[in-house]
mmCIF file of C-alpha atoms in Angstrom:
data_model
loop_
_atom_site.group_PDB
_atom_site.id
_atom_site.type_symbol
_atom_site.label_atom_id
_atom_site.label_comp_id
_atom_site.label_asym_id
_atom_site.label_seq_id
_atom_site.Cartn_x
_atom_site.Cartn_y
_atom_site.Cartn_z
ATOM 1 C CA UNK A 3 50.099 256.651 19.837
ATOM 2 C CA UNK A 4 47.160 254.843 21.557
ATOM 3 C CA UNK A 5 47.549 256.741 24.820
ATOM 4 C CA UNK A 6 47.701 260.076 22.882
ATOM 5 C CA UNK A 7 44.460 259.240 21.037
ATOM 6 C CA UNK A 8 46.192 259.147 17.640
ATOM 7 C CA UNK A 9 44.992 255.562 17.045
ATOM 8 C CA UNK A 10 42.294 253.476 18.289
ATOM 9 C CA UNK A 11 42.758 250.030 19.716
ATOM 10 C CA UNK A 12 40.716 248.621 16.784
ATOM 11 C CA UNK A 13 43.042 250.361 14.280
ATOM 12 C CA UNK A 14 46.073 249.124 16.170
ATOM 13 C CA UNK A 15 44.919 245.516 16.051
ATOM 14 C CA UNK A 16 43.958 245.838 12.392
ATOM 15 C CA UNK A 17 47.335 247.351 11.555
ATOM 16 C CA UNK A 18 49.134 244.487 13.587
ATOM 17 C CA UNK A 19 47.153 241.957 11.557
ATOM 18 C CA UNK A 20 47.032 243.407 8.166
ATOM 19 C CA UNK A 21 50.169 245.326 7.722
ATOM 20 C CA UNK A 22 52.907 243.825 9.854
ATOM 21 C CA UNK A 23 54.962 241.233 8.090
ATOM 22 C CA UNK A 24 56.107 239.750 11.293
ATOM 23 C CA UNK A 25 52.590 238.814 12.078
ATOM 24 C CA UNK A 26 51.974 237.255 8.838
ATOM 25 C CA UNK A 27 55.138 235.169 9.302
ATOM 26 C CA UNK A 28 54.419 234.171 12.913
ATOM 27 C CA UNK A 29 50.633 233.624 12.596
ATOM 28 C CA UNK A 30 49.994 232.775 8.853
ATOM 29 C CA UNK A 31 46.310 232.541 7.894
ATOM 30 C CA UNK A 32 46.534 228.850 7.169
ATOM 31 C CA UNK A 33 47.770 228.056 10.560
ATOM 32 C CA UNK A 34 45.645 225.420 12.326
ATOM 33 C CA UNK A 35 43.494 226.884 14.999
ATOM 34 C CA UNK A 36 44.813 224.616 17.750
ATOM 35 C CA UNK A 37 48.422 225.721 16.682
ATOM 36 C CA UNK A 38 47.372 229.307 16.642
ATOM 37 C CA UNK A 39 45.876 229.117 20.200
ATOM 38 C CA UNK A 40 49.033 227.446 21.406
ATOM 39 C CA UNK A 41 51.211 230.023 19.688
ATOM 40 C CA UNK A 42 49.288 232.922 21.244
ATOM 41 C CA UNK A 43 49.294 231.488 24.689
ATOM 42 C CA UNK A 44 53.077 230.971 24.531
ATOM 43 C CA UNK A 45 53.654 234.434 23.031
ATOM 44 C CA UNK A 46 51.292 236.472 25.271
ATOM 45 C CA UNK A 47 51.385 234.431 28.442
ATOM 46 C CA UNK A 48 54.589 232.428 28.200
ATOM 47 C CA UNK A 49 52.980 229.211 28.819
ATOM 48 C CA UNK A 50 50.940 226.433 27.062
ATOM 49 C CA UNK A 51 47.206 226.729 26.910
ATOM 50 C CA UNK A 52 45.345 224.567 29.447
ATOM 51 C CA UNK A 53 43.123 221.993 27.817
ATOM 52 C CA UNK A 54 39.802 223.635 28.789
ATOM 53 C CA UNK A 55 41.052 227.016 27.583
ATOM 54 C CA UNK A 56 42.444 225.583 24.423
ATOM 55 C CA UNK A 57 39.238 223.799 23.586
ATOM 56 C CA UNK A 58 37.069 226.711 24.328
ATOM 57 C CA UNK A 59 39.243 229.200 22.131
ATOM 58 C CA UNK A 60 39.592 226.723 19.261
ATOM 59 C CA UNK A 61 35.775 226.301 19.149
ATOM 60 C CA UNK A 62 35.029 230.129 19.489
ATOM 61 C CA UNK A 63 37.444 230.736 16.559
ATOM 62 C CA UNK A 64 36.083 227.983 14.496
ATOM 63 C CA UNK A 65 32.453 229.109 15.092
ATOM 64 C CA UNK A 66 33.377 232.676 14.215
ATOM 65 C CA UNK A 67 32.300 234.063 17.539
ATOM 66 C CA UNK A 68 35.713 235.625 17.958
ATOM 67 C CA UNK A 69 38.316 236.800 15.308
ATOM 68 C CA UNK A 70 41.950 235.955 15.606
ATOM 69 C CA UNK A 71 42.791 239.699 16.270
ATOM 70 C CA UNK A 72 40.106 239.911 19.069
ATOM 71 C CA UNK A 73 41.258 236.512 20.418
ATOM 72 C CA UNK A 74 44.517 238.166 21.515
ATOM 73 C CA UNK A 75 42.804 241.011 23.067
ATOM 74 C CA UNK A 76 40.397 238.613 25.035
ATOM 75 C CA UNK A 77 43.397 236.592 26.332
ATOM 76 C CA UNK A 78 45.063 239.937 27.503
ATOM 77 C CA UNK A 79 41.775 241.154 29.092
ATOM 78 C CA UNK A 80 41.337 237.844 30.818
ATOM 79 C CA UNK A 81 44.606 238.476 32.780
ATOM 80 C CA UNK A 82 43.314 241.740 34.089
ATOM 81 C CA UNK A 83 39.998 240.363 35.257
ATOM 82 C CA UNK A 84 39.522 239.715 38.970
ATOM 83 C CA UNK A 85 39.482 235.917 38.244
ATOM 84 C CA UNK A 86 42.709 236.253 36.263
ATOM 85 C CA UNK A 87 45.656 233.879 36.984
ATOM 86 C CA UNK A 88 48.235 235.864 38.996
ATOM 87 C CA UNK A 89 51.246 234.271 37.137
ATOM 88 C CA UNK A 90 49.709 235.321 33.789
ATOM 89 C CA UNK A 91 48.920 238.837 35.033
ATOM 90 C CA UNK A 92 52.449 239.387 36.406
ATOM 91 C CA UNK A 93 53.932 237.978 33.290
ATOM 92 C CA UNK A 94 52.058 240.281 30.979
ATOM 93 C CA UNK A 95 52.557 243.271 33.153
ATOM 94 C CA UNK A 96 56.352 242.636 33.379
ATOM 95 C CA UNK A 97 56.614 242.132 29.617
ATOM 96 C CA UNK A 98 54.686 245.271 28.875
ATOM 97 C CA UNK A 99 56.794 247.294 31.344
ATOM 98 C CA UNK A 100 60.067 246.001 29.870
ATOM 99 C CA UNK A 101 58.787 246.754 26.413
ATOM 100 C CA UNK A 102 57.756 250.220 27.054
ATOM 101 C CA UNK A 103 61.158 250.812 28.725
ATOM 102 C CA UNK A 104 62.826 249.427 25.542
ATOM 103 C CA UNK A 105 60.846 251.684 23.334
ATOM 104 C CA UNK A 106 61.271 254.756 25.466
ATOM 105 C CA UNK A 107 65.142 254.239 25.420
ATOM 106 C CA UNK A 108 65.244 254.591 21.589
ATOM 107 C CA UNK A 109 66.565 251.098 21.021
ATOM 108 C CA UNK A 110 64.964 249.977 17.685
ATOM 109 C CA UNK A 111 66.628 246.604 17.150
ATOM 110 C CA UNK A 112 64.225 243.702 16.767
ATOM 111 C CA UNK A 113 66.837 241.043 17.648
ATOM 112 C CA UNK A 114 67.821 242.897 20.759
ATOM 113 C CA UNK A 115 64.091 243.218 21.786
ATOM 114 C CA UNK A 116 63.618 239.473 21.381
ATOM 115 C CA UNK A 117 66.610 238.596 23.347
ATOM 116 C CA UNK A 118 65.719 241.073 26.155
ATOM 117 C CA UNK A 119 62.146 239.808 26.302
ATOM 118 C CA UNK A 120 63.285 236.258 26.764
ATOM 119 C CA UNK A 121 64.604 237.191 30.201
ATOM 120 C CA UNK A 122 61.260 238.668 31.350
ATOM 121 C CA UNK A 123 59.138 236.261 33.490
ATOM 122 C CA UNK A 124 56.413 236.775 36.044
ATOM 123 C CA UNK A 125 59.194 237.507 38.633
ATOM 124 C CA UNK A 126 59.568 241.241 39.234
ATOM 125 C CA UNK A 127 63.336 240.922 39.377
ATOM 126 C CA UNK A 128 63.213 239.904 35.681
ATOM 127 C CA UNK A 129 61.999 243.485 34.846
ATOM 128 C CA UNK A 130 65.059 244.886 36.703
ATOM 129 C CA UNK A 131 67.340 242.586 34.796
ATOM 130 C CA UNK A 132 65.732 243.504 31.446
ATOM 131 C CA UNK A 133 66.093 247.217 32.186
ATOM 132 C CA UNK A 134 69.728 246.594 33.001
ATOM 133 C CA UNK A 135 70.242 245.015 29.724
ATOM 134 C CA UNK A 136 68.422 247.818 27.928
ATOM 135 C CA UNK A 137 70.456 250.483 29.741
ATOM 136 C CA UNK A 138 73.658 248.643 28.620
ATOM 137 C CA UNK A 139 72.382 247.697 25.166
ATOM 138 C CA UNK A 140 74.952 249.766 23.260
ATOM 139 C CA UNK A 141 77.821 247.803 24.878
ATOM 140 C CA UNK A 142 76.580 244.536 26.175
ATOM 141 C CA UNK A 143 73.948 243.124 23.825
ATOM 142 C CA UNK A 144 75.634 241.183 20.982
ATOM 143 C CA UNK A 145 78.647 240.367 23.258
ATOM 144 C CA UNK A 146 78.462 238.992 26.781
ATOM 145 C CA UNK A 147 74.737 239.103 27.357
ATOM 146 C CA UNK A 148 73.240 238.184 24.014
ATOM 147 C CA UNK A 149 71.480 234.841 24.475
ATOM 148 C CA UNK A 150 71.486 234.971 28.272
ATOM 149 C CA UNK A 151 68.865 235.130 31.053
ATOM 150 C CA UNK A 152 68.590 236.996 34.192
ATOM 151 C CA UNK A 153 68.215 235.325 37.646
ATOM 152 C CA UNK A 154 67.963 238.211 40.072
ATOM 153 C CA UNK A 155 70.550 240.639 38.896
ATOM 154 C CA UNK A 156 73.176 238.000 37.880
ATOM 155 C CA UNK A 157 73.834 237.445 34.174
ATOM 156 C CA UNK A 158 74.000 233.741 32.983
ATOM 157 C CA UNK A 159 74.823 232.800 29.487
ATOM 158 C CA UNK A 160 72.189 230.528 27.882
ATOM 159 C CA UNK A 161 72.754 230.792 24.226
ATOM 160 C CA UNK A 162 70.307 228.031 23.249
ATOM 161 C CA UNK A 163 67.597 229.213 25.813
ATOM 162 C CA UNK A 164 67.147 225.881 27.340
ATOM 163 C CA UNK A 165 67.178 227.369 30.779
ATOM 164 C CA UNK A 166 70.493 225.665 31.626
ATOM 165 C CA UNK A 167 73.632 227.713 32.218
ATOM 166 C CA UNK A 168 76.120 227.439 29.506
ATOM 167 C CA UNK A 169 79.586 226.214 30.755
#
């Protein structure tokens, strides 16, 4: 929709914040700012915020110099900047690639999307693994691979997502 010009980025951000129950559940308005910053870093970048970044963003949000919806865009934009951290850039790029692939393959199951995205890291091989899971979604998700993670192209079962192979 965005690429086709049917919606602006501002409309998409507004829709995400104001009309999506998942957003309200995951990031309720009463969430403490430090908790919110940590949650966004973990969701968008797959890591905890560094202390300097966390302090900066909490103060910017508290002062009103950035809104919650714009904060997420700022985090994404920072990964694209020449000074962006390579790991963050690769992580976000890989998640976007896997997410688009998921959407383009007509799979519309939120739980499957969550499980597939759990295998995506900053390692390019994780995208190959995610795509293999998506391609086999109809037969493998919910049975052998549900709750697993990918290391290269080998599937390991990790039902509690503690990054330790289940026995």
